[in-house]
mmCIF file of C-alpha atoms in Angstrom:
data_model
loop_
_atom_site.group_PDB
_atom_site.id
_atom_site.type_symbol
_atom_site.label_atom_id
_atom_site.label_comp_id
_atom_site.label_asym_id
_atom_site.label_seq_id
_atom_site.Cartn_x
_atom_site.Cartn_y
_atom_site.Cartn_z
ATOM 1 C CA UNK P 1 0.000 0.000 0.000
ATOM 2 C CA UNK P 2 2.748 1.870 0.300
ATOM 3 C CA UNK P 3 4.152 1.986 -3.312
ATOM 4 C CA UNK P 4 3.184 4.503 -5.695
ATOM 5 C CA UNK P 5 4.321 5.365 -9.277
ATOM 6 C CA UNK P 6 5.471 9.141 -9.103
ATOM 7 C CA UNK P 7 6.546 10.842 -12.891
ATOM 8 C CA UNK P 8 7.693 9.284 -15.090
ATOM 9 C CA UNK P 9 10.102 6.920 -12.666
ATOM 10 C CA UNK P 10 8.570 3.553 -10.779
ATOM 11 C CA UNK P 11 10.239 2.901 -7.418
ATOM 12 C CA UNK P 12 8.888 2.393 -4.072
ATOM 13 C CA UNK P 13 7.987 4.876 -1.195
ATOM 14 C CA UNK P 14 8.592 4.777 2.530
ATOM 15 C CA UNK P 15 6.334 6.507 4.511
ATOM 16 C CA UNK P 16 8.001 9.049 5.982
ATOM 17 C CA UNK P 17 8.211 8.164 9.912
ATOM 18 C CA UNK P 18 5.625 9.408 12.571
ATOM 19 C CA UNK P 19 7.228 8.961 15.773
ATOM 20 C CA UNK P 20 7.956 11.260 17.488
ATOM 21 C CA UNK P 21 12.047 10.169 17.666
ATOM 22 C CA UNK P 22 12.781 10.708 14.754
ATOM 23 C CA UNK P 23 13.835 14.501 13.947
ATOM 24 C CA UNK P 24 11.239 16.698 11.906
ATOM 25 C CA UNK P 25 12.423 19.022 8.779
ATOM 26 C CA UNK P 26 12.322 21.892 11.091
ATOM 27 C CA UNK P 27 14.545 20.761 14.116
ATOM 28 C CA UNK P 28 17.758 22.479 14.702
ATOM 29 C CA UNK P 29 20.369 21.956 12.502
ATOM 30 C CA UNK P 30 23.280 18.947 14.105
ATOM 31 C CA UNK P 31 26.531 19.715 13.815
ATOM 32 C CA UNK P 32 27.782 16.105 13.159
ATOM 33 C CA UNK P 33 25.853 14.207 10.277
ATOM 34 C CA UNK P 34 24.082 11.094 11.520
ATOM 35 C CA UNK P 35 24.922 7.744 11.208
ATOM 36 C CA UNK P 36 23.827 5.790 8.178
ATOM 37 C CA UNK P 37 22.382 3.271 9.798
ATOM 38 C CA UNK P 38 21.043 4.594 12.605
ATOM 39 C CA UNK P 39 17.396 4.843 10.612
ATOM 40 C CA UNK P 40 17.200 2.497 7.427
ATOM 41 C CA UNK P 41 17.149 5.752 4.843
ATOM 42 C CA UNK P 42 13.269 5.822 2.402
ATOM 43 C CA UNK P 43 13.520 6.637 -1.081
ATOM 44 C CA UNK P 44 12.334 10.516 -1.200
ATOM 45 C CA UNK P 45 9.438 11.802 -3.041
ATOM 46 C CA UNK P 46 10.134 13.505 -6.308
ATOM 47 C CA UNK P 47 9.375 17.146 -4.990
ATOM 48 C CA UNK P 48 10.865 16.966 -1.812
ATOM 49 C CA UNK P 49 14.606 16.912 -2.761
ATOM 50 C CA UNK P 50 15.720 20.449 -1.989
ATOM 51 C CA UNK P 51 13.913 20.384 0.940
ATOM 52 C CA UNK P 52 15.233 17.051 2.141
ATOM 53 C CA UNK P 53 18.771 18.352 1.057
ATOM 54 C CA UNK P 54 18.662 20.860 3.340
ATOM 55 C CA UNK P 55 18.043 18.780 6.525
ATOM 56 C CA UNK P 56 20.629 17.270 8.218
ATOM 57 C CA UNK P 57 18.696 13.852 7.840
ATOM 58 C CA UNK P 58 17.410 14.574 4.614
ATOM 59 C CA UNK P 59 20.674 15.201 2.790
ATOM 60 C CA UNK P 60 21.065 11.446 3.664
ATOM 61 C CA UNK P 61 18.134 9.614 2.281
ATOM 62 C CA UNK P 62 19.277 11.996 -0.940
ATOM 63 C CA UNK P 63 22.675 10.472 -1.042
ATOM 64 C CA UNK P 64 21.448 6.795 -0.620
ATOM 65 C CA UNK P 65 18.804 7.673 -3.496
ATOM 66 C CA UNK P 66 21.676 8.694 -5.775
ATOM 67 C CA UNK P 67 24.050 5.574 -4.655
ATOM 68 C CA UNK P 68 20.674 2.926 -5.010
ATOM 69 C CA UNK P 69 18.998 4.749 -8.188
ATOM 70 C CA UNK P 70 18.491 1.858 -10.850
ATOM 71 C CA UNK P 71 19.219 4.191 -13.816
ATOM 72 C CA UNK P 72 20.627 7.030 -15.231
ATOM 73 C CA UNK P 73 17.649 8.671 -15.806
ATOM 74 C CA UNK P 74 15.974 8.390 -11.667
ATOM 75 C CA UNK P 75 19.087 9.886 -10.679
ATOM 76 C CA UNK P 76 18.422 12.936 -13.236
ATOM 77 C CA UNK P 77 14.577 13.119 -11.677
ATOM 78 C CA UNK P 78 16.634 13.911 -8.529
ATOM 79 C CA UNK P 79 19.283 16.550 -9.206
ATOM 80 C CA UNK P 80 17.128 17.855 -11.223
ATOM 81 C CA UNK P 81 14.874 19.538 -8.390
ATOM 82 C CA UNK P 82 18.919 20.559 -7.507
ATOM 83 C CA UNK P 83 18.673 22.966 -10.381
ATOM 84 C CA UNK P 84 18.880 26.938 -9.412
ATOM 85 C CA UNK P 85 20.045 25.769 -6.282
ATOM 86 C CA UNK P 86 23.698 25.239 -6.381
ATOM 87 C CA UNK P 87 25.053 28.751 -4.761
ATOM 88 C CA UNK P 88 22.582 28.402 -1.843
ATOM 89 C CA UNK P 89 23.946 24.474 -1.450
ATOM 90 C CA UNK P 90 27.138 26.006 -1.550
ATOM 91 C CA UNK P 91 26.421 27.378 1.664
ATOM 92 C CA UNK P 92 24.829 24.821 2.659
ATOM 93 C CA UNK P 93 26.341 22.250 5.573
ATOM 94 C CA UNK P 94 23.965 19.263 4.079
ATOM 95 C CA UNK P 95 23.087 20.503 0.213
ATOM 96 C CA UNK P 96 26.833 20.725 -0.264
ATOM 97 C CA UNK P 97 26.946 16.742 0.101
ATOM 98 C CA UNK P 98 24.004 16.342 -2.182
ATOM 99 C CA UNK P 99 25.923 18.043 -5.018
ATOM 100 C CA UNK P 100 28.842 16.085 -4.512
ATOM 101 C CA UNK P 101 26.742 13.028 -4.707
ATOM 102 C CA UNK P 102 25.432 14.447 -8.306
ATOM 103 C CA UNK P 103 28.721 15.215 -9.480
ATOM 104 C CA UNK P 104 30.052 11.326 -8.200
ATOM 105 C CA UNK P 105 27.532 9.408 -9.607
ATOM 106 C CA UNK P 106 26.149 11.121 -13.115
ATOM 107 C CA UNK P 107 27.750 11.096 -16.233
ATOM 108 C CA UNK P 108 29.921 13.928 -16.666
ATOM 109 C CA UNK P 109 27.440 15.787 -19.262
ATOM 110 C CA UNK P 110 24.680 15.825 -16.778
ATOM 111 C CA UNK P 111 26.201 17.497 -14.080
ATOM 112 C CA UNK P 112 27.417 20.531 -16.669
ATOM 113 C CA UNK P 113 24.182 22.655 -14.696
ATOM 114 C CA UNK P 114 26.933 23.033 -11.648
ATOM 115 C CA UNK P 115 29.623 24.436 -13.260
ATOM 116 C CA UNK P 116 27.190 26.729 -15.462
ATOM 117 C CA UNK P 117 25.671 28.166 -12.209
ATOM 118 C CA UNK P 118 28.943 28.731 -10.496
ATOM 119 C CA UNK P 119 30.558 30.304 -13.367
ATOM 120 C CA UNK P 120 27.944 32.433 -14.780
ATOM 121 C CA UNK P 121 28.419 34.784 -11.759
ATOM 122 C CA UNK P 122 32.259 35.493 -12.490
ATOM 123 C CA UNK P 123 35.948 34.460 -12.102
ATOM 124 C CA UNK P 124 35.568 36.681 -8.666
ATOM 125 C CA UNK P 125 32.386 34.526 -8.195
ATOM 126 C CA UNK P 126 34.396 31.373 -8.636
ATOM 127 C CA UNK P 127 37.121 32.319 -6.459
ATOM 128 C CA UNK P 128 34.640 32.829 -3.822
ATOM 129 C CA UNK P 129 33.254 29.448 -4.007
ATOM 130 C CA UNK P 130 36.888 28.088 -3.448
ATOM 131 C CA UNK P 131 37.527 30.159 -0.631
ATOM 132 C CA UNK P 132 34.206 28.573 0.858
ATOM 133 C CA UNK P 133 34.219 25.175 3.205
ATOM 134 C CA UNK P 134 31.812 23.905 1.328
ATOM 135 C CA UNK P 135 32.089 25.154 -1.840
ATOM 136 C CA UNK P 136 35.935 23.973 -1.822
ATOM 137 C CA UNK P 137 34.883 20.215 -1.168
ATOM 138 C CA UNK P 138 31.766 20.876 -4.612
ATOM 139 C CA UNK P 139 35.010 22.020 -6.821
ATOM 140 C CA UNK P 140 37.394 19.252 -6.303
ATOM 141 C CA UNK P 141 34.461 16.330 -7.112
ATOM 142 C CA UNK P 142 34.694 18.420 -10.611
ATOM 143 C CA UNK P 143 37.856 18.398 -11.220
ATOM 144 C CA UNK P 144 37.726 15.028 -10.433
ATOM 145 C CA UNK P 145 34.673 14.154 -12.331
ATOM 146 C CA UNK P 146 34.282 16.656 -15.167
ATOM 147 C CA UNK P 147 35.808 16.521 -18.932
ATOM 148 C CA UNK P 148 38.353 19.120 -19.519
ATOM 149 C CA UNK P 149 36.195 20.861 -22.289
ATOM 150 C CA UNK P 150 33.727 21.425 -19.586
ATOM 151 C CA UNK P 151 36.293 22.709 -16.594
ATOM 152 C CA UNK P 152 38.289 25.578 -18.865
ATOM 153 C CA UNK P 153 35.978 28.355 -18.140
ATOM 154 C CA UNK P 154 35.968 27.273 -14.193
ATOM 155 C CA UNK P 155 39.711 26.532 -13.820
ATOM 156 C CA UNK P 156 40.584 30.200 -15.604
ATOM 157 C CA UNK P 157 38.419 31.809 -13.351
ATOM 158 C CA UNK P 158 40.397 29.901 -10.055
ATOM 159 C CA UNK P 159 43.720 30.432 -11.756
ATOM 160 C CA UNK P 160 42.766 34.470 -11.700
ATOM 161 C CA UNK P 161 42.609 34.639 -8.112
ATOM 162 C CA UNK P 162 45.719 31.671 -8.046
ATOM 163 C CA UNK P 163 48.096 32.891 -5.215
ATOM 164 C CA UNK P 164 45.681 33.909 -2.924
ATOM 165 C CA UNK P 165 43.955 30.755 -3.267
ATOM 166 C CA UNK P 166 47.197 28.721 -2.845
ATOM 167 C CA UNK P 167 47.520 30.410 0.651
ATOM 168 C CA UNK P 168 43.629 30.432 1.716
ATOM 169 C CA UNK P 169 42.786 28.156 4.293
ATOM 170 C CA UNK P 170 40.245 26.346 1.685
ATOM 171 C CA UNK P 171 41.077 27.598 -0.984
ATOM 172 C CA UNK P 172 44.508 25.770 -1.023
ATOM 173 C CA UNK P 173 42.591 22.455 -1.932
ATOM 174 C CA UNK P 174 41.004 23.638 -5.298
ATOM 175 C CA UNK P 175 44.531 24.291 -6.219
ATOM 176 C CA UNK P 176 46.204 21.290 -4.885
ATOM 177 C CA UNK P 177 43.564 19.465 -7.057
ATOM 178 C CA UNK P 178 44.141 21.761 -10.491
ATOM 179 C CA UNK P 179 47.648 20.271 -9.921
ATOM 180 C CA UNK P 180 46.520 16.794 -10.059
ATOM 181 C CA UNK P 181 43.524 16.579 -11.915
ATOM 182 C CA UNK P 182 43.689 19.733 -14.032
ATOM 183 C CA UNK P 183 44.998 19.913 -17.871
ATOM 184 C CA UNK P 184 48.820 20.441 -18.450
ATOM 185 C CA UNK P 185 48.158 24.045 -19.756
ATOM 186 C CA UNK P 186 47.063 24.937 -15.985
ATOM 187 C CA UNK P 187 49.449 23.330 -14.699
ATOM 188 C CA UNK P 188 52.072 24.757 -16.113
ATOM 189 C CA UNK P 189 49.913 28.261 -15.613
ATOM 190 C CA UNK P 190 49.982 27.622 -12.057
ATOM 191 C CA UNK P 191 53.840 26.077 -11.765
ATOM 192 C CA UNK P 192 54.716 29.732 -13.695
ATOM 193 C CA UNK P 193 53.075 31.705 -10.934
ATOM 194 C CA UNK P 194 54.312 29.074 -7.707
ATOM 195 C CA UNK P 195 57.753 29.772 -9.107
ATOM 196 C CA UNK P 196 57.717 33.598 -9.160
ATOM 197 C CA UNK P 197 56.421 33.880 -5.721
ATOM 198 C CA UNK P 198 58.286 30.599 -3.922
ATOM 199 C CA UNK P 199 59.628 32.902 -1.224
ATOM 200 C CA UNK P 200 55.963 33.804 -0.433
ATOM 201 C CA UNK P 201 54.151 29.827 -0.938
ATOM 202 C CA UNK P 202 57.251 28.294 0.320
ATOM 203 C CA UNK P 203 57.369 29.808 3.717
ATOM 204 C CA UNK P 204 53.199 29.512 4.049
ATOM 205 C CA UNK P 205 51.546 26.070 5.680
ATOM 206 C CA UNK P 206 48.742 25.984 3.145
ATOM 207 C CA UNK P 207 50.868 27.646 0.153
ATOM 208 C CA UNK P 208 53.514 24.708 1.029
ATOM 209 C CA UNK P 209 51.039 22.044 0.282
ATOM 210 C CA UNK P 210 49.873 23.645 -2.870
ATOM 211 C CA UNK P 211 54.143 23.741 -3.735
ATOM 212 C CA UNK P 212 54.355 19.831 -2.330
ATOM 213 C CA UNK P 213 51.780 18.932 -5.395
ATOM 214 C CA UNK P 214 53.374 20.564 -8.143
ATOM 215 C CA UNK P 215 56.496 18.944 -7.442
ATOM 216 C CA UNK P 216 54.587 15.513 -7.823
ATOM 217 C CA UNK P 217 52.226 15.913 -10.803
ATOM 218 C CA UNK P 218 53.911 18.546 -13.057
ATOM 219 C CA UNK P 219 55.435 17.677 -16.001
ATOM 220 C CA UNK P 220 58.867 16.685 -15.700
ATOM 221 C CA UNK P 221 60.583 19.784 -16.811
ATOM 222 C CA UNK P 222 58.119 21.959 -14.672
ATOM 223 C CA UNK P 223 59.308 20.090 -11.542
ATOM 224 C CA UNK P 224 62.771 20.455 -12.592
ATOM 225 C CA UNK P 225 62.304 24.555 -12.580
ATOM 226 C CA UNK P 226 60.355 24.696 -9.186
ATOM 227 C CA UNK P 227 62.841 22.785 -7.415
ATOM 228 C CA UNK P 228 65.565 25.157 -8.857
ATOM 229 C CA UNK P 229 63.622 28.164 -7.616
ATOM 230 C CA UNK P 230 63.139 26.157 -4.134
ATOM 231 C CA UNK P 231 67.258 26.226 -4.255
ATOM 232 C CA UNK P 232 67.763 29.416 -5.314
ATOM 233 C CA UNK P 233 66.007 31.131 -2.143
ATOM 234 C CA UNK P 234 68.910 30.258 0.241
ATOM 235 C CA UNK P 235 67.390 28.800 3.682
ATOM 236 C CA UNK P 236 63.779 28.138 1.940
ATOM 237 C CA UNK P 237 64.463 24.456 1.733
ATOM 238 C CA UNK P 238 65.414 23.990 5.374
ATOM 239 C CA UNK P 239 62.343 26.200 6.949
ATOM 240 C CA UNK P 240 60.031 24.017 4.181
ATOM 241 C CA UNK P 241 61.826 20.921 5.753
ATOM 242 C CA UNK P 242 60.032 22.133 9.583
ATOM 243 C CA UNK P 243 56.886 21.752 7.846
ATOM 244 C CA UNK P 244 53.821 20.139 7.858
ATOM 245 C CA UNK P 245 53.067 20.043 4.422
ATOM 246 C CA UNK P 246 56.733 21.869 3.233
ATOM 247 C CA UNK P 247 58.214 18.932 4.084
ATOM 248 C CA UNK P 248 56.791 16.460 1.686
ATOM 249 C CA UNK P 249 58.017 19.649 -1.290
ATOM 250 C CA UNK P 250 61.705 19.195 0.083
ATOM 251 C CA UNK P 251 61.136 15.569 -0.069
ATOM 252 C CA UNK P 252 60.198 16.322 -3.660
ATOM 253 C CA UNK P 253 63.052 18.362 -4.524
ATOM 254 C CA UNK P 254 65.550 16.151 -3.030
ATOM 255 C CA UNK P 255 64.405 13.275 -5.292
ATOM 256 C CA UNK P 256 64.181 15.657 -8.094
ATOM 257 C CA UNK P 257 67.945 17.046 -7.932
ATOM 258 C CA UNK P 258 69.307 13.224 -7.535
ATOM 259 C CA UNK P 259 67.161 11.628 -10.291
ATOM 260 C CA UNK P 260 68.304 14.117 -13.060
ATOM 261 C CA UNK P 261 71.718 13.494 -12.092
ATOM 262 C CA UNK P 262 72.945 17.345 -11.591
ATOM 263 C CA UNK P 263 75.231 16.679 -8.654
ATOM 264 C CA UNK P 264 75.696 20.584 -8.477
ATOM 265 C CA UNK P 265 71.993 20.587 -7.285
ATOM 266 C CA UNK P 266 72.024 17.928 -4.868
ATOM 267 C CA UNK P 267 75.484 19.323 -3.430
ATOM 268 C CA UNK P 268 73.245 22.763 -3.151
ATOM 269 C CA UNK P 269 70.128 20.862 -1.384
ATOM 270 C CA UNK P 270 72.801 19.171 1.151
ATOM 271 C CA UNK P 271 74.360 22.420 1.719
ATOM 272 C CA UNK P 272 71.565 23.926 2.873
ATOM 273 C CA UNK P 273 70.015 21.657 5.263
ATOM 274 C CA UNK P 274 73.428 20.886 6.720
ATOM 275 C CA UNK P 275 73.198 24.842 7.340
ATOM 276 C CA UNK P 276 69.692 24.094 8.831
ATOM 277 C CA UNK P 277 70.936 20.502 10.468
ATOM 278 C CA UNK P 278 70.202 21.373 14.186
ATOM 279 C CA UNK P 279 66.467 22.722 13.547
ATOM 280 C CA UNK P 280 65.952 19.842 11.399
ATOM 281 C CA UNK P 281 66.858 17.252 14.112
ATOM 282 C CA UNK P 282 64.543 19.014 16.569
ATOM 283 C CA UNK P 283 61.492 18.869 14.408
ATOM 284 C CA UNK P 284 59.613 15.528 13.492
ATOM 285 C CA UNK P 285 59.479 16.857 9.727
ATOM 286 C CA UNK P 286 62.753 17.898 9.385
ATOM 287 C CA UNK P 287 63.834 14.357 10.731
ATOM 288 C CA UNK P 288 61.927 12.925 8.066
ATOM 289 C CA UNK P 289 63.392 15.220 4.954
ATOM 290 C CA UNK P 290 67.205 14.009 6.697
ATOM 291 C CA UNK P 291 66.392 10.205 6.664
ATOM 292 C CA UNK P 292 64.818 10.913 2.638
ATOM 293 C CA UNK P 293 68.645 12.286 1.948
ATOM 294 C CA UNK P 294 70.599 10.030 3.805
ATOM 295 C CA UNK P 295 68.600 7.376 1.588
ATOM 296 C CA UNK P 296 69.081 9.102 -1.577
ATOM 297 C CA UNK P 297 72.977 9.514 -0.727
ATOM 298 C CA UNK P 298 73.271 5.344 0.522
ATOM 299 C CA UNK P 299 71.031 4.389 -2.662
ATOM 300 C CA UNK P 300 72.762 6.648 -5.247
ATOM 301 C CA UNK P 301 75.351 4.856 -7.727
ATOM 302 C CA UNK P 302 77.114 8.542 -8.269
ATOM 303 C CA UNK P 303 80.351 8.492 -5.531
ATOM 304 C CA UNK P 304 80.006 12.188 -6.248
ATOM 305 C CA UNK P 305 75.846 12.688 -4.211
ATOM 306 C CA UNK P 306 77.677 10.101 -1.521
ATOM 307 C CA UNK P 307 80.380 12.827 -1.193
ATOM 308 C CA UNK P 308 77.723 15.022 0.767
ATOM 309 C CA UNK P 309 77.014 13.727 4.399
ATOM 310 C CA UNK P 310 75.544 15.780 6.685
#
């Protein structure tokens, strides 16, 4: 009695519950989400979507209806009541998860209606999105998710606004993830500008991470030129090494200086964190950068890297 056909999509119903334990639409907002399985989630009514998103209990019967959908075409019933809503979800604690959940599991050319809603406002629009809790977490599942063709207008409107992202609490992640999901002309875009201000990233916690990620997933030659700029700032490679996340970049530019084979870089690297040897040994990450080198040094076939103990 309980099923019902509803559009142009068959699927069954739960009642939604009556007792009085279970949190109404209007309670006050949690600040943790609930448990999946503390309350076995119903399959929502086409109509209530939005308004389910928006609830802290809601937003998860919306994700289990995306995960359990049979087809293609019940999860576009769904985000389509999602539609015109994107910058308020963006804000949103519990919408924001919804619109991840679109983005995860639709085909790339049906999610297009986020990226045209936060783009049509502006690069400055953009920018704001990445510099938003929420917002941050919606752009990486594109960049993750989306074809290239659909991400240019999105990712030139981030790269505007690139190194104060780069240092932005949340904003930092959107650019970590142009670096390792984005197209090789923003990469190198985005190496170009890391490399002019390395002083300024290299010396920052979040900027550090953003530096860490280039030196992993540019191209070869673009790694090549960040770590020389890293070496060329004398003492930047030792504070990095302190780090939380400037750690894993020296890491990175100690592997890149011994894999091209330029023993005049790795003799500068050395150098400089022998300089920096006794605030290295005090700090956890600088340990961690030393033990990298001394296993560079013991595993290198050169006599001439071996040359450089600390």
């Amino acid at each position: 009695q309980n099923s019902q056909m509803l559009g142009p999509v068959s699927f069954q119903v739960c009642p939604w519950p009556r007792d009085r334990s279970t949190p109404s639409l209007q309670s006050a907002p949690s600040t943790q989400l609930p448990s999946r399985e503390s309350t076995p989630p119903p399959t929502p009514r086409i109509g209530d979507i939005w308004k389910l998103a928006r609830d802290p209990h809601g937003c998860r019967f919306v994700q289990d209806a995306f995960d359990n959908a049979c087809s293609e075409a019940e999860r576009l019933a769904f985000a389509s009541e999602m539609h015109g809503h994107v910058w308020a979800a963006i804000q949103c604690p519990y919408a924001n998860y919804v619109i991840q959940k679109c983005i995860g599991t639709m085909k790339a050319h049906n999610v297009t209606f986020v990226i045209d809603e936060i783009t049509r406002r502006g690069p400055a629009a953009t920018c704001k999105a990445a510099r938003n809790q929420y917002g941050c977490r919606i752009l990486q599942r594109l960049l993750e998710q989306c074809l290239p063709q659909h991400l240019e207008g999105l990712v030139d409107g981030l790269l505007s606004d690139a190194l104060r992202l780069s240092m932005h609490i949340y904003g930092n992640y959107t650019m970590r993830h142009i670096m390792e999901y984005g197209q090789a002309t923003h990469r190198h875009r985005l190496v170009l500008l890391l490399q002019e201000y390395i002083l300024e990233l290299g010396t920052d916690e979040k900027g550090g991470a953003v530096v860490a990620k280039a030196l992993l997933h540019a191209s070869p030659s673009d790694q090549c030129m960040l770590a020389s700029a890293v070496l060329a700032r004398p003492g930047l490679l030792a504070t990095m090494s302190c780090m939380r996340h400037g750690h894993f970049a020296s890491e990175a530019v100690l592997r890149i200086a011994c894999s091209t084979g330029d023993c005049g870089d790795f003799e500068q690297a050395c150098l400089q964190l022998a300089e920096g040897s006794v605030r290295l040994e005090g700090s956890r990450f600088g340990r961690s950068v030393l033990s990298v080198l001394r296993q560079l040094q013991s595993a290198s076939t050169s006599s001439a890297l071996r040359t450089f103990e600390l």
